[in-house]
XYZ file of C-alpha atoms in Angstrom:
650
model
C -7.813 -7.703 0.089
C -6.489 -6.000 2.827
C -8.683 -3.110 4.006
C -8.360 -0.549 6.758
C -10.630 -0.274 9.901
C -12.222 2.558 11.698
C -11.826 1.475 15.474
C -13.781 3.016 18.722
C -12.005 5.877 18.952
C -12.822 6.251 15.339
C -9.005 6.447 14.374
C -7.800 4.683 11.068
C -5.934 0.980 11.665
C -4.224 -1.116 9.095
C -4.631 -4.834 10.415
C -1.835 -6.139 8.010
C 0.039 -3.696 9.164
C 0.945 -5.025 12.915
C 0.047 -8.757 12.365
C 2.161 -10.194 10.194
C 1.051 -12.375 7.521
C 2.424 -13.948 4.133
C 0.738 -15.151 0.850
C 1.853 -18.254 0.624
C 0.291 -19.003 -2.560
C 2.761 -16.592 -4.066
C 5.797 -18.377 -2.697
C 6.844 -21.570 -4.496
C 10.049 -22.472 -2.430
C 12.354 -22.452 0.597
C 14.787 -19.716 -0.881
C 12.161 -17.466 -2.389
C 10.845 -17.770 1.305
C 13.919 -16.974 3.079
C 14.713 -13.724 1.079
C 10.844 -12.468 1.719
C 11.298 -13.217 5.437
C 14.757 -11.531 5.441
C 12.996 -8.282 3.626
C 10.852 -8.095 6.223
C 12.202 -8.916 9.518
C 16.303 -9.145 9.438
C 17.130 -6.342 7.217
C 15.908 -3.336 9.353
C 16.116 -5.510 12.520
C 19.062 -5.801 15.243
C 20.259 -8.654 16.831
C 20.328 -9.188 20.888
C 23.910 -8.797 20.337
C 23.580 -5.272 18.225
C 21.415 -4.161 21.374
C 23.879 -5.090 23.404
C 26.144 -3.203 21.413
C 24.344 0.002 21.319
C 23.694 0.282 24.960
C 27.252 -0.259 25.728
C 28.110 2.509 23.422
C 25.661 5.005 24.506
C 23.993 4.453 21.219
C 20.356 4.975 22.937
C 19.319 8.532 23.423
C 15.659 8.049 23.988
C 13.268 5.203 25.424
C 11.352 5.246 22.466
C 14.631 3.741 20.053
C 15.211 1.216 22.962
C 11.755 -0.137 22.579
C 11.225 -0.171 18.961
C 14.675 -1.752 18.759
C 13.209 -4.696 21.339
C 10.181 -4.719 19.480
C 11.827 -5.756 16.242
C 14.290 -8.102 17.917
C 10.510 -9.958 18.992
C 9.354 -9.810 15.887
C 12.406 -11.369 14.059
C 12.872 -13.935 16.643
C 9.378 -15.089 16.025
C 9.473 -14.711 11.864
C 8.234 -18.245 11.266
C 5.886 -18.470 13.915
C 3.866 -15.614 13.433
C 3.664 -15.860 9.507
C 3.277 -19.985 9.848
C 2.637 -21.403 12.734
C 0.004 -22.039 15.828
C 1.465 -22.800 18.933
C -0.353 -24.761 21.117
C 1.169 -25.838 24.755
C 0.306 -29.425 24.797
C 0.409 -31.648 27.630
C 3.424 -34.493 26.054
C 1.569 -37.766 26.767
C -0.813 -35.993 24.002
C 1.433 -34.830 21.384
C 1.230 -37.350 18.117
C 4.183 -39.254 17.462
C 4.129 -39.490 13.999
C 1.527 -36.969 11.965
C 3.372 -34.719 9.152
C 1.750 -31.265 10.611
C 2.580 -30.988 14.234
C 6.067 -30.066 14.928
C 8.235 -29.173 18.290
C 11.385 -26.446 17.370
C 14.949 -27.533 17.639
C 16.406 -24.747 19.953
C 20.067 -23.306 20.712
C 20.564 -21.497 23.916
C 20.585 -17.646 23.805
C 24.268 -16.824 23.931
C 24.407 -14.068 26.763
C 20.862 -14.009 27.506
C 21.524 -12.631 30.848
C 23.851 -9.917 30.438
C 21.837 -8.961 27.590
C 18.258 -8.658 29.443
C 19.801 -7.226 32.373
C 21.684 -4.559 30.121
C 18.357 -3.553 28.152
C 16.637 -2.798 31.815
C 19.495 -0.871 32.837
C 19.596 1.277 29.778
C 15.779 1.837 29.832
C 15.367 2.648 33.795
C 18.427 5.400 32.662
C 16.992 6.810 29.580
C 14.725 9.793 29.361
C 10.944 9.364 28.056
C 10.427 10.405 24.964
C 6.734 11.506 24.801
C 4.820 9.937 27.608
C 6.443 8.171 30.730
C 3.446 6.135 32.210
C 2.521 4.995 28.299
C 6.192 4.056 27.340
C 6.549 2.084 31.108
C 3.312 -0.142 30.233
C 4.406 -1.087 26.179
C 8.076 -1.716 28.082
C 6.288 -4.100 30.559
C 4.695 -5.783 28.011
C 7.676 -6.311 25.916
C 10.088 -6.937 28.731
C 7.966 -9.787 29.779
C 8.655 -11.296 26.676
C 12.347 -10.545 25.834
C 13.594 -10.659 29.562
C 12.124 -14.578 29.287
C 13.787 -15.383 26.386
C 15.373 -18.259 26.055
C 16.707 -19.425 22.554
C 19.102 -18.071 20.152
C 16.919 -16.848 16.980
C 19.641 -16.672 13.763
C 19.826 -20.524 13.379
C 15.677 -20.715 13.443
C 14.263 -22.782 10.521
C 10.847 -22.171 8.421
C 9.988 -25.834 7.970
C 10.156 -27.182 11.844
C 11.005 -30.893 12.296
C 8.523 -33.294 13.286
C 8.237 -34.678 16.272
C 9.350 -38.121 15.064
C 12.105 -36.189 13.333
C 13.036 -34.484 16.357
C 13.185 -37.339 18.728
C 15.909 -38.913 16.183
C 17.956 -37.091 18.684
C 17.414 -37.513 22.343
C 20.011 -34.305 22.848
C 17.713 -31.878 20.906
C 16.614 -29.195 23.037
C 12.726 -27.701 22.823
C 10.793 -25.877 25.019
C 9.400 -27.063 28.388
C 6.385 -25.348 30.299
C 6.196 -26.461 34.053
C 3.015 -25.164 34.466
C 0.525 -23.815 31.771
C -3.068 -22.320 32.521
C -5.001 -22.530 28.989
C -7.140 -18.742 30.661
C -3.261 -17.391 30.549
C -4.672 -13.119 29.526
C -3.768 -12.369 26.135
C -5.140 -9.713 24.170
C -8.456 -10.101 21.598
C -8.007 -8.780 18.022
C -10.444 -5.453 19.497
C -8.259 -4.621 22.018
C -5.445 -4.425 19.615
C -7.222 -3.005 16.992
C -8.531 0.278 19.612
C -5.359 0.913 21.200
C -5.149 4.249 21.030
C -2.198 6.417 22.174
C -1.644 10.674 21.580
C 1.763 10.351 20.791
C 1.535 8.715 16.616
C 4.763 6.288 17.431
C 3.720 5.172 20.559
C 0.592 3.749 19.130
C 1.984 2.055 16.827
C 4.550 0.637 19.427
C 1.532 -0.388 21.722
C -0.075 -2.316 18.977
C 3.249 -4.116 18.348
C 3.575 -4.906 21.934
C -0.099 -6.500 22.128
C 1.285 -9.079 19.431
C 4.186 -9.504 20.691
C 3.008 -10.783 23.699
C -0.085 -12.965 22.190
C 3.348 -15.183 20.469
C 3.662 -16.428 23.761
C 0.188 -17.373 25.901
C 2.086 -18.687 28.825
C 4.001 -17.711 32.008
C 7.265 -17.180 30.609
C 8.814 -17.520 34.045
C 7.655 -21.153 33.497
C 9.242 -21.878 30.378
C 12.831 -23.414 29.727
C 14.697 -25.855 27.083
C 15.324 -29.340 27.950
C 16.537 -32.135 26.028
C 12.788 -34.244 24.451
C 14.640 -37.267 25.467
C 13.997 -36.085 29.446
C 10.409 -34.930 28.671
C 7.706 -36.515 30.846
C 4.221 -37.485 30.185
C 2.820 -34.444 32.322
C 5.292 -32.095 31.067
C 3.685 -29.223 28.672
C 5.561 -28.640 25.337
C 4.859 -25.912 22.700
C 3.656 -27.666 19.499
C 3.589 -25.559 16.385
C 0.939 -26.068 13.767
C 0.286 -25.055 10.752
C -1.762 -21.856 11.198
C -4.000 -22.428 8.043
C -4.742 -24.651 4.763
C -2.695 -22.362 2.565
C 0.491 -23.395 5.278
C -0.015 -27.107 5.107
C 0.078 -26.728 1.201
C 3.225 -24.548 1.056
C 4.984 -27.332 3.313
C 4.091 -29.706 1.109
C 4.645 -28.285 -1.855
C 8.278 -28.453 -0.346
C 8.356 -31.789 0.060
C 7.522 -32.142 -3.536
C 9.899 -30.130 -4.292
C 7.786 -28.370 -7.145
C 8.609 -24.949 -8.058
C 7.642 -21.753 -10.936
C 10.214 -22.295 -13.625
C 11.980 -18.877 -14.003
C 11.146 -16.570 -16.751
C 13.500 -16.067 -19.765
C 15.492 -12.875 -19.878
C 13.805 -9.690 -21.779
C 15.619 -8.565 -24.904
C 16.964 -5.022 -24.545
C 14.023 -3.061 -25.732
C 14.736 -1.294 -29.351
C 13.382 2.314 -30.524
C 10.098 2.095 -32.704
C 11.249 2.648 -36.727
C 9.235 6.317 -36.480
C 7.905 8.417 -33.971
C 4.441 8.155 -33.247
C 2.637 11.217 -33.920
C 0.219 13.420 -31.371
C -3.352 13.015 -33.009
C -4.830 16.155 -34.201
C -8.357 15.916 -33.238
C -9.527 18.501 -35.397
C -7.640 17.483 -38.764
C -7.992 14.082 -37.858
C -11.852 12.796 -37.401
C -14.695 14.577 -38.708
C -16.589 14.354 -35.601
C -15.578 16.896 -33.108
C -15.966 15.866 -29.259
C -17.827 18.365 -26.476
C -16.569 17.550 -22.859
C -20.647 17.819 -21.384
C -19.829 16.753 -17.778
C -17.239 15.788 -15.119
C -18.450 14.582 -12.228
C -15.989 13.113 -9.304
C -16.434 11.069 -5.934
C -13.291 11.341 -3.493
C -12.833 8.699 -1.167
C -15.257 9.233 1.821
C -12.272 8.878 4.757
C -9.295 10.753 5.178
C -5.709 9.289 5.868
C -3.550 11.595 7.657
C 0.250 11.236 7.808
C 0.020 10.954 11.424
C -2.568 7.870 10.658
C 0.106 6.440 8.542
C 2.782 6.334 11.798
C 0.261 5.394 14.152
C -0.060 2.276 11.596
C 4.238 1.615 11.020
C 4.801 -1.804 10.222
C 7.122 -4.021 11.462
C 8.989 -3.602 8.566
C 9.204 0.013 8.026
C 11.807 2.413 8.376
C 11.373 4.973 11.092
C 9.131 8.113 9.784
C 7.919 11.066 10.727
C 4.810 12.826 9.355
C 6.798 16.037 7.966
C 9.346 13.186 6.145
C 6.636 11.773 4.340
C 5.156 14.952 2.947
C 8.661 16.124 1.687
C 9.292 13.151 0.365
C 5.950 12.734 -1.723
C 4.567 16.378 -1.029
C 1.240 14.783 0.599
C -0.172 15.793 3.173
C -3.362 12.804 3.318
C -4.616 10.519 0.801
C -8.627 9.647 0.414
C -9.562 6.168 1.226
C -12.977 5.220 0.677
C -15.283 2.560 2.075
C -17.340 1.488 -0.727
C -16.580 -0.543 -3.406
C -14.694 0.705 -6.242
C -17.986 -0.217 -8.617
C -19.845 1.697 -6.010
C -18.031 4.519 -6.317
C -18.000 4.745 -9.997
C -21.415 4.256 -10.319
C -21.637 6.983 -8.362
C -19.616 9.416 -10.377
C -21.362 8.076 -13.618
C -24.811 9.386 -12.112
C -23.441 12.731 -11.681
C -21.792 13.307 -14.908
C -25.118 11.987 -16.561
C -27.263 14.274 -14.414
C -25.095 17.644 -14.714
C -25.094 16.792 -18.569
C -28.613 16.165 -18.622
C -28.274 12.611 -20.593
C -30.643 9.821 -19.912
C -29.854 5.897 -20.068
C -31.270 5.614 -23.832
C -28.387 8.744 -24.852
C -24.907 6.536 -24.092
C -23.362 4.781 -26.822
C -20.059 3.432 -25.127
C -19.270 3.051 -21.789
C -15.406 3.142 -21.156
C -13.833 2.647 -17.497
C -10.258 3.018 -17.094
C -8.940 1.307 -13.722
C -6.110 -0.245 -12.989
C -7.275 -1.877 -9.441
C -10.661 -3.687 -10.145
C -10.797 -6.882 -9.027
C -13.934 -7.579 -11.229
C -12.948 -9.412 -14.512
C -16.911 -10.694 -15.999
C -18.510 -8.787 -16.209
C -16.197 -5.818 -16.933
C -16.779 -3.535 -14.439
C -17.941 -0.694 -17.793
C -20.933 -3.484 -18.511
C -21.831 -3.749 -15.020
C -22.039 -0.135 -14.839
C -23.982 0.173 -18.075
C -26.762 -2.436 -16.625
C -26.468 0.048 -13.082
C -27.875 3.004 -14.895
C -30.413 1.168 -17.029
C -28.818 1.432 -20.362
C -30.577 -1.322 -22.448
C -27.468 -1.403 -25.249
C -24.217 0.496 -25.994
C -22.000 0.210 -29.449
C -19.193 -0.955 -26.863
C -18.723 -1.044 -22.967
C -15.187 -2.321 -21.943
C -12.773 -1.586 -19.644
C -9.214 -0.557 -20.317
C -5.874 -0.902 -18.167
C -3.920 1.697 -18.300
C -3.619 2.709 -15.159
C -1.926 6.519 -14.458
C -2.193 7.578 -18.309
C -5.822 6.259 -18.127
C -7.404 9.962 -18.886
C -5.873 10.072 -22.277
C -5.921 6.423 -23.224
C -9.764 6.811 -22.434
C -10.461 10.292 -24.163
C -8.428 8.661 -27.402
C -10.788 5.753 -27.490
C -13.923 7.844 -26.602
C -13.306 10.026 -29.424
C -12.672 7.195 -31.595
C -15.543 5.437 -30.903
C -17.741 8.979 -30.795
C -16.908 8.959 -34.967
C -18.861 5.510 -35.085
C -22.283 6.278 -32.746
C -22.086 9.984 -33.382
C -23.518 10.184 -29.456
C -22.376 10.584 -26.333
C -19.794 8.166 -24.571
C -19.307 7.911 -21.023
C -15.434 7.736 -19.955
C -14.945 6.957 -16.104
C -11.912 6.496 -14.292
C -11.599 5.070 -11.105
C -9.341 3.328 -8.417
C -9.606 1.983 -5.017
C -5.825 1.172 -3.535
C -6.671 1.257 -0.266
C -7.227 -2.691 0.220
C -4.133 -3.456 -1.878
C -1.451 -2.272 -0.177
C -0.878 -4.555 2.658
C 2.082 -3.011 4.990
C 4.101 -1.779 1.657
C 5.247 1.405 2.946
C 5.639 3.592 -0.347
C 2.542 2.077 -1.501
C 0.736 3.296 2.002
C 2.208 6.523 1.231
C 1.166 7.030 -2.315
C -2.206 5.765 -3.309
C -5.642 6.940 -2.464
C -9.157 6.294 -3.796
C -11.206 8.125 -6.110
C -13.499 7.796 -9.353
C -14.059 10.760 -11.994
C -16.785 10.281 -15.192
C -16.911 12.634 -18.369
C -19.730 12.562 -21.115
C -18.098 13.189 -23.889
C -20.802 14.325 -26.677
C -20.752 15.623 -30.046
C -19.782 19.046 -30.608
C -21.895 21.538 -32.481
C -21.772 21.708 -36.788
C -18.538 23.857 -36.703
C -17.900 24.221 -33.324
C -14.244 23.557 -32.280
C -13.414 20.130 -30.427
C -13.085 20.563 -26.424
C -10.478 17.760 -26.852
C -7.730 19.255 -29.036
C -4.881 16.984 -29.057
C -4.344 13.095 -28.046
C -1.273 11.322 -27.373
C -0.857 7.682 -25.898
C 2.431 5.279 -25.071
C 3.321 2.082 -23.322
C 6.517 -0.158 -22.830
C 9.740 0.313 -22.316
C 12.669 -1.065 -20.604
C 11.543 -4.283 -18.690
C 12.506 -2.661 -15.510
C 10.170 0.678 -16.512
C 7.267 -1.723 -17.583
C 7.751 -3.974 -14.227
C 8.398 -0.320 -12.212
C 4.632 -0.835 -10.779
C 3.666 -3.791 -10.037
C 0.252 -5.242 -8.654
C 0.010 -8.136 -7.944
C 3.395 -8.505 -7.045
C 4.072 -12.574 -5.643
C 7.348 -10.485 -3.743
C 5.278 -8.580 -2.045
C 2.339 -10.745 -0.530
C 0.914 -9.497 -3.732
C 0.610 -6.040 -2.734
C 1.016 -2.930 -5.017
C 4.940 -2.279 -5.031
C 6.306 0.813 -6.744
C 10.183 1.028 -7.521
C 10.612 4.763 -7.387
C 13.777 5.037 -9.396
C 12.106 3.148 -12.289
C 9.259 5.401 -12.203
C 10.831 8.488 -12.008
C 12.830 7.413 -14.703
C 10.312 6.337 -17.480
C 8.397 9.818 -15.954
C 11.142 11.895 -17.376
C 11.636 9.842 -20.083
C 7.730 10.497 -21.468
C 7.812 13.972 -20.050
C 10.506 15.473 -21.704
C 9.199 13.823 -25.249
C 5.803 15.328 -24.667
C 7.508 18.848 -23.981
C 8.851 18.375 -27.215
C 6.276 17.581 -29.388
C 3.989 20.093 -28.027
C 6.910 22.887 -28.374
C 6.685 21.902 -32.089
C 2.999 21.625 -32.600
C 1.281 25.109 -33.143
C -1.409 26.754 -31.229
C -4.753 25.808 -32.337
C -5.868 29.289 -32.518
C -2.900 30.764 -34.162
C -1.882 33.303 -31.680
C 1.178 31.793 -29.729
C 4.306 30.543 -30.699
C 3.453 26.794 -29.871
C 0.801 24.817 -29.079
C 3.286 24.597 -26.055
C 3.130 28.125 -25.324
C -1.173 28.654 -25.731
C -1.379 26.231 -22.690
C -3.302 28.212 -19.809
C -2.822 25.466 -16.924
C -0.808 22.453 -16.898
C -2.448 19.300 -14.665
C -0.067 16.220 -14.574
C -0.776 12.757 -13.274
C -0.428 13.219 -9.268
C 2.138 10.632 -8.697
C 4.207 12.043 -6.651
C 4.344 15.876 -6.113
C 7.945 16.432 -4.944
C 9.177 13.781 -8.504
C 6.854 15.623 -10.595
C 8.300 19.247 -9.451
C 12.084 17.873 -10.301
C 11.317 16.573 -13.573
C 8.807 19.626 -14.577
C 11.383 21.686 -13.665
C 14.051 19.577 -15.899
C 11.766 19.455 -18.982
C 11.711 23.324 -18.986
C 8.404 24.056 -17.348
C 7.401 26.557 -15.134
C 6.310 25.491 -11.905
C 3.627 27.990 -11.852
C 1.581 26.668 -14.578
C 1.057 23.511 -13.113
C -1.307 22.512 -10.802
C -2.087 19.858 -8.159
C -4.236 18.669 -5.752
C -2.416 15.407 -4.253
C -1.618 16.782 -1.006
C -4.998 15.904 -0.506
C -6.034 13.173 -1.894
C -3.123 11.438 -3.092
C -2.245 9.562 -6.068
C -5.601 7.922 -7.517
C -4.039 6.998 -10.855
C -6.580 7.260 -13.679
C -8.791 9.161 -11.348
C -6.141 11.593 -10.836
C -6.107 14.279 -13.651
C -10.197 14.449 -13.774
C -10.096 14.432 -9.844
C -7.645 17.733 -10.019
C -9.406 19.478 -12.379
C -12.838 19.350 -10.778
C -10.731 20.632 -7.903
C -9.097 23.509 -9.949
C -12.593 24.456 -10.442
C -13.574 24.054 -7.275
C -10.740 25.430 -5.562
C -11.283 28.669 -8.319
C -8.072 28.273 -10.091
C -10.372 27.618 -12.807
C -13.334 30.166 -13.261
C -13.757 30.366 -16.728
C -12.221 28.332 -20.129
C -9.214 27.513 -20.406
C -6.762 24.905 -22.379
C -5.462 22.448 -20.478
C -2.301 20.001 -20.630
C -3.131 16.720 -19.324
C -0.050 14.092 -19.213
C -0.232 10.634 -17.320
C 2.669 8.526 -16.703
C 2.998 5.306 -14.350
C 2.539 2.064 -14.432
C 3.658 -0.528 -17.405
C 5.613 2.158 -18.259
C 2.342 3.635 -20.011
C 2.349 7.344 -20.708
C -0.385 10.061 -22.683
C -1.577 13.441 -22.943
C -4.648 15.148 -23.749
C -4.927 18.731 -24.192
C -8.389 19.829 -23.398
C -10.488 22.754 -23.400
C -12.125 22.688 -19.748
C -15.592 25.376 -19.598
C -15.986 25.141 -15.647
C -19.638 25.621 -16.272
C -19.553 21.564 -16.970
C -17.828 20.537 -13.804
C -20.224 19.021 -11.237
C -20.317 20.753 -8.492
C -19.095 17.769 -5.350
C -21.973 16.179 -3.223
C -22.213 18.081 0.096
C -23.337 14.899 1.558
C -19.946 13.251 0.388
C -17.885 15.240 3.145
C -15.352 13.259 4.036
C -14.942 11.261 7.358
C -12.000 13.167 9.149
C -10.501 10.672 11.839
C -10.439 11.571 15.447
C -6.938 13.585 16.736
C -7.063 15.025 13.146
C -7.164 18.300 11.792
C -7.410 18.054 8.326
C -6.131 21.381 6.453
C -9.045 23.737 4.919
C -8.373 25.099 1.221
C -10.318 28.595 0.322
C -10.740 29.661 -2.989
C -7.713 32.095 -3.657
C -6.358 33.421 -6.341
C -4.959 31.024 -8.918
C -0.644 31.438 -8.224
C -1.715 31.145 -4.396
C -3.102 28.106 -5.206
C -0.699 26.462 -7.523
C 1.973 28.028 -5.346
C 0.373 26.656 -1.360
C 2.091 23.327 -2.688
C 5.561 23.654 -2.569
């Protein structure tokens, strides 16, 4: 788990984002290595010799692309040290001879070093600041330190480093010689890194990426030059590398072994189902009729900005702005929390059960839909039924079916409500905040957030509050594998392949258009039960997709509502996490029938429609404000009417 941090200056920071590290555990050879380390550090990167280039040209309009450009250059040149390695300057009468873990690095001499140094600090004594002079002068003194010293030539570098027994086969091979090393050399602590703070959003980032930078290399680089190990004395300092950790040492020798995953056989092309599956008619279909009693929500207690996310760009990432990423996804911040995600279900259970007025001894089935617990025994539904004192329930289980979780949930509550005839308490909830890692559509995307329903019997001839149920899964293999957590590619991070998901999102959308344009209204009065829908709340994936393909499938983007630009995507949590905000935010004052559809992950899809009384929605927890970081200023949302609402979105 890879969490954020709240730092001095109480601004969010993403360690994993700035200090690079791999999962090793997911990586079972030297080519599935090489393509994750050319992902993240060649693809986006230039070469000295593309700097070069680009100063020569005029390429450089700003200090700000000359440094990030450097910056990269560092962190590419140092790919296998700073996912793999320790160095350690070690005097060479002490180096062992012949252990298996303690290497020295075969170097080439950097082609043009000179003219390339000297041209960078030409170009950046001639370019203009871009946001703050004195701020961009100390990150290029940091980094200048380290790529005006440089040395080696970085293309030919190799993950596995030879031994030193291995490297002393030749006499010729060039390594790195210190004359002079003081062990108190300044570097900076993981605190100092972590509460750099700078006004301009880029910068900071920059400044972080400096910090490491110049950590890779704890001596006086003046001091440092290649010689041949055959012409190394006893008092002469070398630069051994170790492996940084256990999980290293059994990667390396795991390629020794040569072991390796055998692949996985090819997916047949995925065939059409013999008949359509029909949308469940609650009322013709099961004899008892469900009452929505409560919906109760917790949002994530800490607010993620877009300016938090560039003052946290990775290494890898593309260059951003804060505008770009809220066209792109129509987000504006995304709610992180800093509890558990048990914690804050539990929490959102209590709520639903108090605004309902149920008691412990009134549940029969607890069901939690999540698609990010971490908890397999006991399921995090059983852990939550022994949390609020429930002695025994017909069923408690969790299900996985992570952005269509609302409907897959209310189908199996309603199911189970025709066995215990009492209530059953649905909650959804996710936490993605610690399973991103430095994935940047992933950072984007996700927030945290739990929603929990009672879902009770309805009245002797009442009509159901849950009308109509629909539920899908699978696919193509590329639609099923379009989300993937954890993904071995990805340090097993949460990865989302957009075009996948957009396509298996039209895909389900455009079928559920159709089957509710040919069901009929409930009550009789419209045309469709299509056409009797009063507000349309869709899975908040990903505001600007969802527009294009609502707008495909025929519907009007008035009748839909959403509340991501807030909160983000929270998967199951999403559609009960938007209502109680269409309540709250008085786009829903009194009842109304609601179309519900979820669509993500495992290329799983659903819809319920709903009848939604606003009288049951829990009103939020003033003492649950969220935690606005400093430099912020999150945007305020008044009740207005209910097009200014829907409408403030696009």
């Amino acid at each position: 788990m890879q969490p954020f941090v709240l730092n001095r200056h109480d601004r969010m920071v993403f360690p994993s984002n700035f200090v690079p590290e791999l999962d090793l555990s997911a990586i079972d050879s030297l080519d599935h290595l090489d393509s994750v380390i050319r992902r993240d550090f060649e693809t986006k990167t230039p070469t000295g010799t593309d700097i070069l280039r680009r100063v020569e040209s005029g390429h450089y309009t700003s200090r700000y692309e000359l440094l990030r450009d450097i910056s990269l250059n560092m962190f590419w040149t140092g790919r296998y040290a700073l996912t793999m390695y320790e160095k350690r300057p070690t005097r060479w009468r002490d180096v062992p001879r012949n252990r298996r873990d303690v290497f020295l690095p075969i170097l080439t001499p950097w082609e043009d070093g000179d003219r390339k140094v000297a041209a960078v600090q030409q170009a950046y004594e001639a370019l203009p600041a871009t946001w703050d002079a004195a701020v961009e002068d100390k990150i290029f003194a940091i980094l200048f330190d380290v790529f005006g010293h440089r040395k080696h030539h970085a293309a030919e570098l190799s993950a596995v480093k030879p031994t030193v027994a291995e490297i002393l086969a030749d006499p010729r091979n060039l390594t790195f010689r210190l004359n002079g090393y003081d062990p108190d050399f300044p570097t900076f602590d993981f605190d100092d890194i972590i509460d750099c703070a700078e006004e301009a959003p880029e910068l900071e980032a920059l400044h972080r990426w400096a910090m490491v930078l110049h950590n890779q290399y704890p001596w006086d680089r003046s001091q440092a030059e290649l010689v041949e190990v055959g012409r190394l004395h006893d008092d002469d300092y070398v630069v051994a590398f170790h492996p940084r950790d256990q999980e290293v040492r059994q990667f390396l020798r795991r390629l020794e072994t040569g072991r390796s995953s055998a692949p996985s056989s090819p997916a047949p092309e995925a065939t059409q189902p013999i008949r359509p599956y029909p949308a469940v008619n609650v009322r013709t279909h099961f004899s008892v009729m469900p009452r929505i009693e409560a919906l109760a929500v917790v949002h994530g207690d800490t607010v993620c900005t877009n300016d938090d996310l560039i003052r946290n760009a990775a290494y890898n990432w593309s260059p951003m702005a804060a505008d770009e990423i809220r066209d792109k996804t129509g987000i504006d911040q995304r709610r992180y929390t800093s509890s558990s995600l048990e914690e804050i279900a539990l929490r959102a259970a209590q709520g639903a059960m108090a605004h309902s007025g149920r008691g412990p001894q009134d549940i029969g089935a607890v069901i939690v839909c999540t698609c990010t617990s971490t908890r397999m025994i006991p399921s995090v539904a059983t852990w939550i039924s022994g949390q609020l004192g429930i002695q025994q329930t017909h069923a408690s289980f969790d299900i996985v079916a992570a952005c269509a979780g609302l409907p897959y949930g209310l189908s199996d509550a309603t199911r189970i409500l025709q066995e215990v005839e009492r209530p059953v308490l649905l909650i959804c909830v996710e936490k993605f905040s610690d399973k991103i890692g430095n994935v940047r559509p992933s950072r984007m995307i996700f927030g945290d957030g739990a929603a929990a329903m009672v879902i009770g019997v309805a009245p002797p001839g009442a009509a159901p509050d849950i009308e109509y149920l629909q539920t899908y899964a699978s696919g193509p293999v590329n639609e099923v594998n379009s989300i993937l957590w954890p993904n071995p590619a990805f340090d097993n991070n949460i990865t989302v392949y957009g075009p996948d998901v957009k396509s298996l999102a039209g895909r389900y959308l455009i079928q559920m258009i159709d089957e509710l344009t040919a069901l009929p209204d409930p009550d009789g009065v419209a045309a469709s039960l299509l056409n009797s829908i009063d507000l349309i709340v869709p899975h908040q994936a990903n505001k600007t997709m969802v527009v294009q393909l609502a707008t495909q499938a025929g519907l009007s983007i008035e009748r839909l509502y959403f509340n991501i630009d807030q909160v983000g995507n929270t998967s199951s949590a999403s559609i009960p996490l938007a209502i109680h905000d269409a309540v709250r935010d008085g786009v829903i004052t009194e009842p109304v029938r609601v179309f519900a559809p979820g669509f993500g992950a495992g290329a799983v899809a659903g819809y319920a429609v709903i009848r939604v009384d606003p009288a049951v929605v829990a009103p939020a927890d003033p003492s649950l404000q969220p935690r606005v970081t400093a430099g912020v200023e999150t945007p305020q949302r008044s009740a207005q009417s209910s097009d200014d609402v829907r409408l403030a979105f696009g």
